[in-house]
Coordinates of C-alpha atoms in Angstrom, one line a residue:
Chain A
X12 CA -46.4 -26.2 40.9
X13 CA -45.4 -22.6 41.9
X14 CA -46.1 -20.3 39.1
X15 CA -43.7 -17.7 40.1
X16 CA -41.2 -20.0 38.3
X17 CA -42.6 -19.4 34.7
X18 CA -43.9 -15.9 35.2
X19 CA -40.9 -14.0 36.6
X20 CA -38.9 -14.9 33.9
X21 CA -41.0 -14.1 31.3
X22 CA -42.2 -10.6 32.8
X23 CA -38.8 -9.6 34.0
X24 CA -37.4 -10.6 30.2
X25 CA -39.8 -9.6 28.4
X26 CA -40.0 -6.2 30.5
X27 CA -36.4 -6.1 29.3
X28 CA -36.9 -6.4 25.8
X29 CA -39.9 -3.8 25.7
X30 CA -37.7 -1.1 27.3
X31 CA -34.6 -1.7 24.7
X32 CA -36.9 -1.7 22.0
X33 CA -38.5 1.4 23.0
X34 CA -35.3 3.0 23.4
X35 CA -33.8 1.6 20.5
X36 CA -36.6 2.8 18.3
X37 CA -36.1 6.7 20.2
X38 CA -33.2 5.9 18.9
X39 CA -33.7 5.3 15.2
X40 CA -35.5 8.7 15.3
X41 CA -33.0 10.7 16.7
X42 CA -29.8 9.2 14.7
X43 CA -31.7 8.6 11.5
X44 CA -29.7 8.5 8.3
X45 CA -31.7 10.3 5.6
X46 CA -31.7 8.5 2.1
X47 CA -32.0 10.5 -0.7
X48 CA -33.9 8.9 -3.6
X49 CA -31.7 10.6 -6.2
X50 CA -28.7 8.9 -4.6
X51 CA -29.5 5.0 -5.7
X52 CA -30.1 6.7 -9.2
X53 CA -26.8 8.6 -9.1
X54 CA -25.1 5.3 -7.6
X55 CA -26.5 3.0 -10.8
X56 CA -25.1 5.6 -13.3
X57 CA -21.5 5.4 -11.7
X58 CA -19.2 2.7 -13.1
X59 CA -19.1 1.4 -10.1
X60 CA -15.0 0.2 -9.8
X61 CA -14.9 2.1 -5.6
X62 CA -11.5 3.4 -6.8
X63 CA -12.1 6.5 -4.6
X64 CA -10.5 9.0 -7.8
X65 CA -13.2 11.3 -7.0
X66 CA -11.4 12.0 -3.3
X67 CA -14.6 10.1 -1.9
X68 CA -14.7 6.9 -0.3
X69 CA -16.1 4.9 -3.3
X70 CA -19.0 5.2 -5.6
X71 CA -21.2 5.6 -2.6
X72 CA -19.3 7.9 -1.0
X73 CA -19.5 10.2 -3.6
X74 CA -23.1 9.5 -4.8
X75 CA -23.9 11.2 -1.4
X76 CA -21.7 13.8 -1.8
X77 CA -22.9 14.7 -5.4
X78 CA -26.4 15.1 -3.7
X79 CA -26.0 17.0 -0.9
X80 CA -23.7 19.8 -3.2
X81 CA -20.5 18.6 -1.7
X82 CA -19.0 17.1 -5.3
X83 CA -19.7 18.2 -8.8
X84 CA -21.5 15.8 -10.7
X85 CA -18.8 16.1 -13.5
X86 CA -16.1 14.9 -9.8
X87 CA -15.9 11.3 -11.3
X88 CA -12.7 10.6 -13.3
X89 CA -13.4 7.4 -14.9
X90 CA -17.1 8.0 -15.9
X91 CA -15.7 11.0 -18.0
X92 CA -18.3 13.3 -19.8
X93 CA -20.7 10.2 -21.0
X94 CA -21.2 9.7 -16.9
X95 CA -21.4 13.5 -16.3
X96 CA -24.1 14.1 -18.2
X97 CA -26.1 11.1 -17.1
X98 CA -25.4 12.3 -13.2
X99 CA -26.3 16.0 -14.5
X100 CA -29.9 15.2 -15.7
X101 CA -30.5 13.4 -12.7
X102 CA -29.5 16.6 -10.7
X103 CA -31.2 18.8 -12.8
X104 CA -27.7 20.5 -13.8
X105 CA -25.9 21.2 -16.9
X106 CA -22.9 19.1 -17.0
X107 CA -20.3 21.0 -19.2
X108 CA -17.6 19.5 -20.6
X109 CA -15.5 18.2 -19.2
X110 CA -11.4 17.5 -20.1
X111 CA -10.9 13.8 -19.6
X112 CA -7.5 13.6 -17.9
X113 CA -4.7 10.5 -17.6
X114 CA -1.6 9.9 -15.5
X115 CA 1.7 10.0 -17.0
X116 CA 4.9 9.5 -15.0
X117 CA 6.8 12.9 -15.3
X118 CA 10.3 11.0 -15.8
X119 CA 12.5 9.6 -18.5
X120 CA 15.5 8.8 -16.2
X121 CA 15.9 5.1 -17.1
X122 CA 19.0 3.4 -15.9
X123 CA 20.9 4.0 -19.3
X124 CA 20.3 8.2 -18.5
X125 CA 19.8 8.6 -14.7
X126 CA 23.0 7.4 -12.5
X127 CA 22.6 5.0 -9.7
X128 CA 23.7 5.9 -6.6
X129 CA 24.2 2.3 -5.3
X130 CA 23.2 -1.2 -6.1
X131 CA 19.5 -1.4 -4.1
X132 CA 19.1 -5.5 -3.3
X133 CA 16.0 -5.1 -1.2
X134 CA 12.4 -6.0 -1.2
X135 CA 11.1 -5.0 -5.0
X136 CA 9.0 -2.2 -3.8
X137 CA 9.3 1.8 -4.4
X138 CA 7.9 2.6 -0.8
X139 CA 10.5 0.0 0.8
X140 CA 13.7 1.4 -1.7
X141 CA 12.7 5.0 -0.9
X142 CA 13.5 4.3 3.0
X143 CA 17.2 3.2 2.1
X144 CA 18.4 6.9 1.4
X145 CA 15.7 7.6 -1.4
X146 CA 16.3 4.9 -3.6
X147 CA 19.0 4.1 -5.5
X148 CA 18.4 6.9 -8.4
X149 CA 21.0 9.6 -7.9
X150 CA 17.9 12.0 -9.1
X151 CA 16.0 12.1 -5.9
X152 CA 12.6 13.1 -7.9
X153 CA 13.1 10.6 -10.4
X154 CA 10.9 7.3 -10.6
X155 CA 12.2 3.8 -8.9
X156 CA 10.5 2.1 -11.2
X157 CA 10.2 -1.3 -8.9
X158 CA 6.3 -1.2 -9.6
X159 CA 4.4 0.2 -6.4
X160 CA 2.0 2.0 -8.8
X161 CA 1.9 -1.3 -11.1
X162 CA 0.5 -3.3 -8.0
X163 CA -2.0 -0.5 -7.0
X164 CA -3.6 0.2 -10.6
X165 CA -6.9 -1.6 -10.4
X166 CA -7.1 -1.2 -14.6
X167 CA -3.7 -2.7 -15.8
X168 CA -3.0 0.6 -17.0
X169 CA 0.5 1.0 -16.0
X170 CA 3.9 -1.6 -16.9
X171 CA 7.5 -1.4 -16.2
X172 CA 9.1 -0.7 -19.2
X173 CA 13.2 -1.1 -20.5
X174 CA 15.6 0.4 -18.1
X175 CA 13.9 0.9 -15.1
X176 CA 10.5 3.1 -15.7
X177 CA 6.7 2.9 -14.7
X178 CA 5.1 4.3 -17.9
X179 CA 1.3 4.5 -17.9
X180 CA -0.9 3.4 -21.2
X181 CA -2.9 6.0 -21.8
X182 CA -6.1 4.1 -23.4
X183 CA -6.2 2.0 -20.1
X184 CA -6.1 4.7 -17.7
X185 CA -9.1 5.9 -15.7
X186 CA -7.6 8.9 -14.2
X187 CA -8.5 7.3 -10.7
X188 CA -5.2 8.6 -8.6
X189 CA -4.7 5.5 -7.4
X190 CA -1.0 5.4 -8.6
X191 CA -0.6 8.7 -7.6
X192 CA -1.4 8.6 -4.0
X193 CA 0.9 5.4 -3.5
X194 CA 3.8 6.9 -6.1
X195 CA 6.6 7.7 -2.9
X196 CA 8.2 10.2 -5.0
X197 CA 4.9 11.8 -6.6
X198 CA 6.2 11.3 -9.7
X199 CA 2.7 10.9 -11.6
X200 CA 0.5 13.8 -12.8
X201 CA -2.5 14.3 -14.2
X202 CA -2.3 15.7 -18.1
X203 CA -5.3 16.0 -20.6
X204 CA -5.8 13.3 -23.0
X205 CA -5.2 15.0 -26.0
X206 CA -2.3 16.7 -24.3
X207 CA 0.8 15.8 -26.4
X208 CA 3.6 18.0 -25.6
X209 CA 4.5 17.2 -22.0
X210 CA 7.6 18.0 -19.4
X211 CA 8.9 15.0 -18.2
X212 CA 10.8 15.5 -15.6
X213 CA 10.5 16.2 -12.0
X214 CA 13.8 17.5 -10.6
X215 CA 13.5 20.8 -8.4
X216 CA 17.3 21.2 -7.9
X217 CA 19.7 23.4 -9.4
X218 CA 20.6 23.1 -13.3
X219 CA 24.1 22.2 -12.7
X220 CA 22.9 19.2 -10.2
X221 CA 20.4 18.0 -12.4
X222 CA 22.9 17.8 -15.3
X223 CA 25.6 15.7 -13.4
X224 CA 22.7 13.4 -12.1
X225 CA 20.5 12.7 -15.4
X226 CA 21.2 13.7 -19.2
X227 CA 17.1 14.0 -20.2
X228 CA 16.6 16.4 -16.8
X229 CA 15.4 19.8 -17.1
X230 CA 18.3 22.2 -16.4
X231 CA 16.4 25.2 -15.4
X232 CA 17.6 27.0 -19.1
X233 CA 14.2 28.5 -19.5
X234 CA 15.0 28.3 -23.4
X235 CA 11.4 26.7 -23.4
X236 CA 9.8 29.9 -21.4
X237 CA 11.3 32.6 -24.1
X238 CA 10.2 30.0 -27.4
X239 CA 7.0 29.3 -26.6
X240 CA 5.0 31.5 -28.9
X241 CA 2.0 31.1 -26.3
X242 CA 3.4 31.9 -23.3
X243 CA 1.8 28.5 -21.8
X244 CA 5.5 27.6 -20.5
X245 CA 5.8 28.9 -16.9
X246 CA 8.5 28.4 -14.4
X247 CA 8.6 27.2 -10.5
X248 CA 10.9 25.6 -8.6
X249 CA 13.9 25.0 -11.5
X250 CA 11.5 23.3 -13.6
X251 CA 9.3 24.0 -16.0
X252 CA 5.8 23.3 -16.1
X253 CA 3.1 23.8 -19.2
X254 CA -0.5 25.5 -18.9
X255 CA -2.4 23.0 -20.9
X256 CA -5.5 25.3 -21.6
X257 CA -2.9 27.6 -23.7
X258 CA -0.9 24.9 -25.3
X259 CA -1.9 24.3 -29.0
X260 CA 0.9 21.4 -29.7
X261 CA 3.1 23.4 -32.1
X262 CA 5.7 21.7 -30.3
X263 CA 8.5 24.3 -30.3
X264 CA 9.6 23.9 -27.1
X265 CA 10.2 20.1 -27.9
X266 CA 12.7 21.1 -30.6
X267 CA 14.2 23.8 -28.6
X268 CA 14.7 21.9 -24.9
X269 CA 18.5 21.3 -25.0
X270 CA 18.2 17.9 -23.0
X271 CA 14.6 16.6 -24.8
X272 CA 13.3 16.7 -21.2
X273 CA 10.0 18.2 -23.0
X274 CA 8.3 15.0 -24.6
X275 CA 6.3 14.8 -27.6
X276 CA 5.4 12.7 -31.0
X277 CA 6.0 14.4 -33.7
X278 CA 3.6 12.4 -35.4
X279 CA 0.9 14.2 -33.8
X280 CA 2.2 17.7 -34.4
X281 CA -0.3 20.6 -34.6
X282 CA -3.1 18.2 -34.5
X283 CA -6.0 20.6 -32.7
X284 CA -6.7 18.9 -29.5
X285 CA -9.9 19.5 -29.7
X286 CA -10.0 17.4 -32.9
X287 CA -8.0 14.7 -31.9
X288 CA -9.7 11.5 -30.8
Chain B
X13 CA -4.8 -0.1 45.4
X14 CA -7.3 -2.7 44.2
X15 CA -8.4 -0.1 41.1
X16 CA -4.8 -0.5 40.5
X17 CA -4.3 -4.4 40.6
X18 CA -7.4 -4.5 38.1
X19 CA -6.4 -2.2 35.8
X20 CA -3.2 -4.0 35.4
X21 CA -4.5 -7.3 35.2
X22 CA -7.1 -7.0 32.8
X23 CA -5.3 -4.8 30.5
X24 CA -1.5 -6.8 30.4
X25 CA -2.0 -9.7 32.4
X26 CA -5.5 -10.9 31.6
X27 CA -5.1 -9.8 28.5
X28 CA -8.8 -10.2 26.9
X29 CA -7.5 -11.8 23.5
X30 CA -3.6 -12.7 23.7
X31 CA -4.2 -14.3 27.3
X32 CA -8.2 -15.4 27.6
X33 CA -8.8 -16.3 23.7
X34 CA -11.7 -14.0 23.8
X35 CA -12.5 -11.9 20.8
X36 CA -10.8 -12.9 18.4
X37 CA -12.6 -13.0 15.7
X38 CA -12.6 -8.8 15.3
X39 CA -8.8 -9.5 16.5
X40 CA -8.1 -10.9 13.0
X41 CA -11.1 -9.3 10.9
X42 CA -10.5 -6.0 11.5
X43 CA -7.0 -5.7 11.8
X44 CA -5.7 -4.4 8.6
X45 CA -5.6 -0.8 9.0
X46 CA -4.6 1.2 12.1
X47 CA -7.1 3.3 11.8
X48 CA -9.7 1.3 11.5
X49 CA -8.5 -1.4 14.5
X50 CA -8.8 2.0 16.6
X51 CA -12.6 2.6 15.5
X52 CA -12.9 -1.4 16.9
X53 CA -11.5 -0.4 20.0
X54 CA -13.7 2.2 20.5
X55 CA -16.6 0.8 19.8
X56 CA -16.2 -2.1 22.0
X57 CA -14.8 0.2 24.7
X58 CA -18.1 2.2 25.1
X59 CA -20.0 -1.6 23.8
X60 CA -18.1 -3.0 26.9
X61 CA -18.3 -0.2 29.6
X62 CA -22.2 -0.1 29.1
X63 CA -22.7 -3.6 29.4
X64 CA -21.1 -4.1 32.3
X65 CA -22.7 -1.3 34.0
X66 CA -25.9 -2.2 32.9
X67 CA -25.6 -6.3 33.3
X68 CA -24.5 -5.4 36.9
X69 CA -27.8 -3.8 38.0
X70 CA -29.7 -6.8 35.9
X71 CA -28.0 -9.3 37.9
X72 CA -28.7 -7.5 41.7
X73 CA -32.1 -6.1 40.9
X74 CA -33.6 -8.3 38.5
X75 CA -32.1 -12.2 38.2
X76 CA -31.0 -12.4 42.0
X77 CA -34.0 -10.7 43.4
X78 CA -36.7 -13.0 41.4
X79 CA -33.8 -16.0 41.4
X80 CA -33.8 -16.5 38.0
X81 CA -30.2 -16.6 37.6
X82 CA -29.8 -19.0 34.6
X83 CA -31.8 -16.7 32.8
X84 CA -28.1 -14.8 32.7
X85 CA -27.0 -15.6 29.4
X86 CA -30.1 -14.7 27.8
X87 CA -30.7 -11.8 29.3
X88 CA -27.1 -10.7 28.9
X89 CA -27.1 -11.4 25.0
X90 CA -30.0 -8.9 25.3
X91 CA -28.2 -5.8 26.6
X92 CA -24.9 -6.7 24.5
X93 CA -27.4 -6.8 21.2
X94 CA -29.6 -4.0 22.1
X95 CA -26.3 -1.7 22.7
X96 CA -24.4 -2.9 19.4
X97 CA -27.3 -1.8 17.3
X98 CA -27.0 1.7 19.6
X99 CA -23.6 1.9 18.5
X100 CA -23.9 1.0 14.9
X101 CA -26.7 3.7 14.6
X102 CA -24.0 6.7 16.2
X103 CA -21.4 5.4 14.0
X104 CA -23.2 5.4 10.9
X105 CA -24.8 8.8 11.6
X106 CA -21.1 10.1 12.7
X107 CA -18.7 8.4 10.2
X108 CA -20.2 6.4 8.0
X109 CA -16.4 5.8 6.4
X110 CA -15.6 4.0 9.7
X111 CA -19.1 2.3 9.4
X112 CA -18.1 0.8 6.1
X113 CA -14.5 0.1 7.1
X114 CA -15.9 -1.8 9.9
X115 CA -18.1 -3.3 7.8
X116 CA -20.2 -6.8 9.0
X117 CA -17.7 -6.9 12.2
X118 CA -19.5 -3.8 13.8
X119 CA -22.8 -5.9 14.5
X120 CA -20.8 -8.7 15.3
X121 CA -19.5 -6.9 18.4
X122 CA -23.2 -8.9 19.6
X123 CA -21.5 -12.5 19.4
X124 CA -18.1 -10.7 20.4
X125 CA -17.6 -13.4 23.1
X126 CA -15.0 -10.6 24.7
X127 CA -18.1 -8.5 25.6
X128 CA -20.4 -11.1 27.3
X129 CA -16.8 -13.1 28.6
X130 CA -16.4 -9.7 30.7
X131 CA -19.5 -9.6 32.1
X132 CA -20.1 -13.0 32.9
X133 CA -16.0 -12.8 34.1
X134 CA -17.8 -9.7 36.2
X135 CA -20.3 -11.5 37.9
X136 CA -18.0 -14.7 38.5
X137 CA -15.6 -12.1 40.8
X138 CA -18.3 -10.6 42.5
X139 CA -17.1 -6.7 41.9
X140 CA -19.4 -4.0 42.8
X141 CA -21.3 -1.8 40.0
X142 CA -17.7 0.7 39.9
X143 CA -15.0 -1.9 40.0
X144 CA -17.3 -3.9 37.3
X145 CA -17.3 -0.9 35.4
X146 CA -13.6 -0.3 36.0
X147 CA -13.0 -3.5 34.8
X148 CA -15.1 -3.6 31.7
X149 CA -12.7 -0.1 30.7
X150 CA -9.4 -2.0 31.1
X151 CA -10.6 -4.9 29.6
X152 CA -11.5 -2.8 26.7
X153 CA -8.5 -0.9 26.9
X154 CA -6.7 -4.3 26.7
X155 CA -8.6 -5.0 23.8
X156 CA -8.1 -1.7 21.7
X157 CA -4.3 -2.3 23.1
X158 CA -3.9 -5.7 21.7
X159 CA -5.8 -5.0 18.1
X160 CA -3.8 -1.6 17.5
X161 CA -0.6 -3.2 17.9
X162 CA -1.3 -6.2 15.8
X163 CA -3.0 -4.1 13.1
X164 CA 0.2 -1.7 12.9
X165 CA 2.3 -4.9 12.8
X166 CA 0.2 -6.0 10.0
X167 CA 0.3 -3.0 7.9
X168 CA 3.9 -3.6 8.1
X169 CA 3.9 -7.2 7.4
X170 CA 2.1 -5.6 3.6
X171 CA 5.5 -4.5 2.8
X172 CA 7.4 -7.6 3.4
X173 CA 8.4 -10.3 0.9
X174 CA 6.2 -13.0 2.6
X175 CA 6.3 -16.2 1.5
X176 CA 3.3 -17.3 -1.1
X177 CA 2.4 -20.0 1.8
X178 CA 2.5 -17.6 4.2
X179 CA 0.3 -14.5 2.9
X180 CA -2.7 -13.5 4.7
X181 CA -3.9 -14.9 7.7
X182 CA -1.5 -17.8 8.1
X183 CA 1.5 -14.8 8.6
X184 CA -1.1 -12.8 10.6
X185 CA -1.9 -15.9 12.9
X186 CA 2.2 -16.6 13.7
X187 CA 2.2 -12.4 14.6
X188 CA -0.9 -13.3 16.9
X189 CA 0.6 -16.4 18.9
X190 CA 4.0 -14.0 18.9
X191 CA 2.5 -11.4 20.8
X192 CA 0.5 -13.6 22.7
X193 CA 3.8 -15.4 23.9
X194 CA 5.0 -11.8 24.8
X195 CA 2.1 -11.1 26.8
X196 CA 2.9 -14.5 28.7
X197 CA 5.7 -12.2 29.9
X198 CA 3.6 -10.5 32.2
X199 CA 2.5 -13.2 34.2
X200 CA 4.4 -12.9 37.1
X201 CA 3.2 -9.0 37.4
X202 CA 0.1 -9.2 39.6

């Protein structure tokens, strides 16, 4: 039996192998990914939902980021302050506090207030209706209210309510963007929790536009600007828009806006938002 | 001229998965997002262009000097594997987003029958080392071609009122044998 037969192969595979292994392993060293022990710790205090609010790509994502100084360990919108601190003691930082923040959709145009342009038949979808001509909404800014944002909210938070409108329950809501970064008219902010007095409306035209288009628009009036006895009331683009650090809820403006486009519950009325839980 | 006649054959004609059938596991897994069908394609590209290069100058120098050429397979497996986990290290050091996008189908680019179809598909032709390499790039090419249009497709097909039956990979296997019909349209090119 010739020998050559059985040896080649091996010698010439297993040569093979050796030299890939050695190379793979120069490899390892050279394109080594660094794991930072504080990372797993920071990863197991995160809730863990990978919405990606913090502008990272998951909980992972922004574990790394927090350790290598890229994010603030306060970055994580749903953890709120409870999480912030926990991250902050694994960092060796002082947390602060930190404002926990909700999405509300900056519109009351239902169909009853808004005017429809046309009767929109198509597929039940916000980013589909906003290719035929913007929607059927007359008010351009205004939200479709066909429930892109319902379908993306991975916490229930949000429902179509009466007449056409997304609205967003608060005591669901993680503050994760989620709605916000599929919303085709961008029609959802941010607002502090304990933020009451709101403008809700979006509408960047002209006074007289808005007025023929919607009857709870803001006009552009500034009768909200000169009331405010805070001067948290500021002005771009036609529409108005509230400093929330300067806002104490005394809720003049909502009294004074001529077309109730600045929301509030008068229930809640001068309650200190520090106070309020 | 013969660069030429490749180039078009294995990117439209030959098409690696709407004419051969090969790869098409990665074809459906990670077709979802444009973006990340492109990270595929590049992957396999480089994945593609090495191992045919380097399965070329096994074959001449190693199998066909010491005649051990049903030791192919194996010894092909071995370069595919070795430069996967060479490309999965880059990537995760690079982008680690398009690492986790690509998720478990990055180190299944090894049993990516595509990869060790060219080679073998290489070998079968008898190229030389540059028009084996040239055809490992169109292939790939081909590939990335095939997996980008089907991924944009698919984002599209999101949007659309599909019905229940239909959602998922049933509607994303009708787009496949579509385009795969359309490629038939090329048949008579080359």
């Amino acid at each position: 039996m010739n020998l050559d037969v059985v040896v080649y192969p091996i010698l010439s595979l297993g040569g093979l192998g050796l030299l890939f292994g050695a190379g793979l392993a120069y490899a390892s060293k050279k394109f080594e990914v660094e794991v930072d022990e504080r990372m797993s710790a920071i990863r197991d205090a995160l809730p863990g939902a990978n919405c990606g609010g913090c502008g990272f790509p998951g909980c992972d994502g922004f574990a790394r980021a927090v350790v290598e100084g890229r994010a603030p360990v306060s970055g994580c919108p749903v953890g709120g302050s409870e999480c912030a601190s926990a991250l902050g003691s694994i960092m060796g930082i002082d947390a602060g506090d930190t404002v926990k923040k909700v999405a509300k959709v900056i519109c009351n145009g239902d169909t009853a207030r808004c005017k429809e342009k046309f009767e929109y038949e198509g597929i039940e979808d916000c980013v589909a209706a906003n290719m035929v001509a913007g929607g059927s909404k007359s008010c351009q800014y205004g939200c479709l209210g066909l429930g892109t944002c319902v379908r993306a909210c991975p916490f229930d938070a949000i429902e179509i309510v009466e007449g056409r409108l997304a609205r967003i329950i608060p005591e669901k809501c993680t503050a994760c963007g989620k709605c916000i970064e599929v919303c085709p008219k961008t029609v959802i902010d941010m607002v502090p929790y304990h933020q009451d007095v709101v403008i809700a409306c979006n509408n960047k035209e002209p006074g007289k536009v808005v007025r023929q288009k919607c009857s709870v628009g803001c006009i552009a009036c500034k009768i909200c600007v000169k009331a405010c006895p805070y001067e948290a009331i500021d002005f771009k683009d036609n529409l108005a828009f509230i400093n929330y650090e300067k806002c104490t809820n005394c809720f003049v403006c909502v009294e004074k806006c001529p077309t109730k486009a600045i929301e509030g519950n008068f229930e809640r009325r001068n309650i200190d938002k520090k106070d309020a839980i | 001229m013969e660069i030429f006649i490749i180039l078009v054959s294995s990117i439209l004609v030959n098409n690696f998965v709407l004419s051969r059938f090969l790869g098409i596991c990665p074809f459906l897994g990670v077709s979802r997002q444009v973006e990340t069908a492109t990270g595929m394609g590049m992957a396999v590209t480089f994945v593609m262009a090495m191992a045919a290069f380097m399965t070329k100058l096994i074959q001449t120098h190693i199998l066909e000097r010491f005649e051990i050429e049903y030791m192919q397979t194996i010894a092909f497996i071995l370069v595919i594997a070795a430069l996967v986990q060479l490309v999965e290290m880059i990537v995760q050091k690079t982008s680690p987003t398009l690492y986790q996008s690509l998720g478990v189908y990055l180190p299944l680019i090894t049993t990516n029958c595509a990869v060790l179809g060219l080679t073998i598909l290489n070998i079968n032709a008898d190229y030389n080392l540059l028009y084996s390499v040239i055809n490992a790039i169109a292939a790939a090419v081909g590939f990335s071609l095939a997996i980008v249009l089907f991924a944009a497709i698919r984002e599209r097909i999101e949007l659309f009122n599909v019905p229940e039956v239909f959602k998922g990979f049933p509607i994303a296997l009708i787009t496949a044998s579509l385009m795969s019909l359309a490629f038939l349209g090329f048949a008579g090119l080359v």
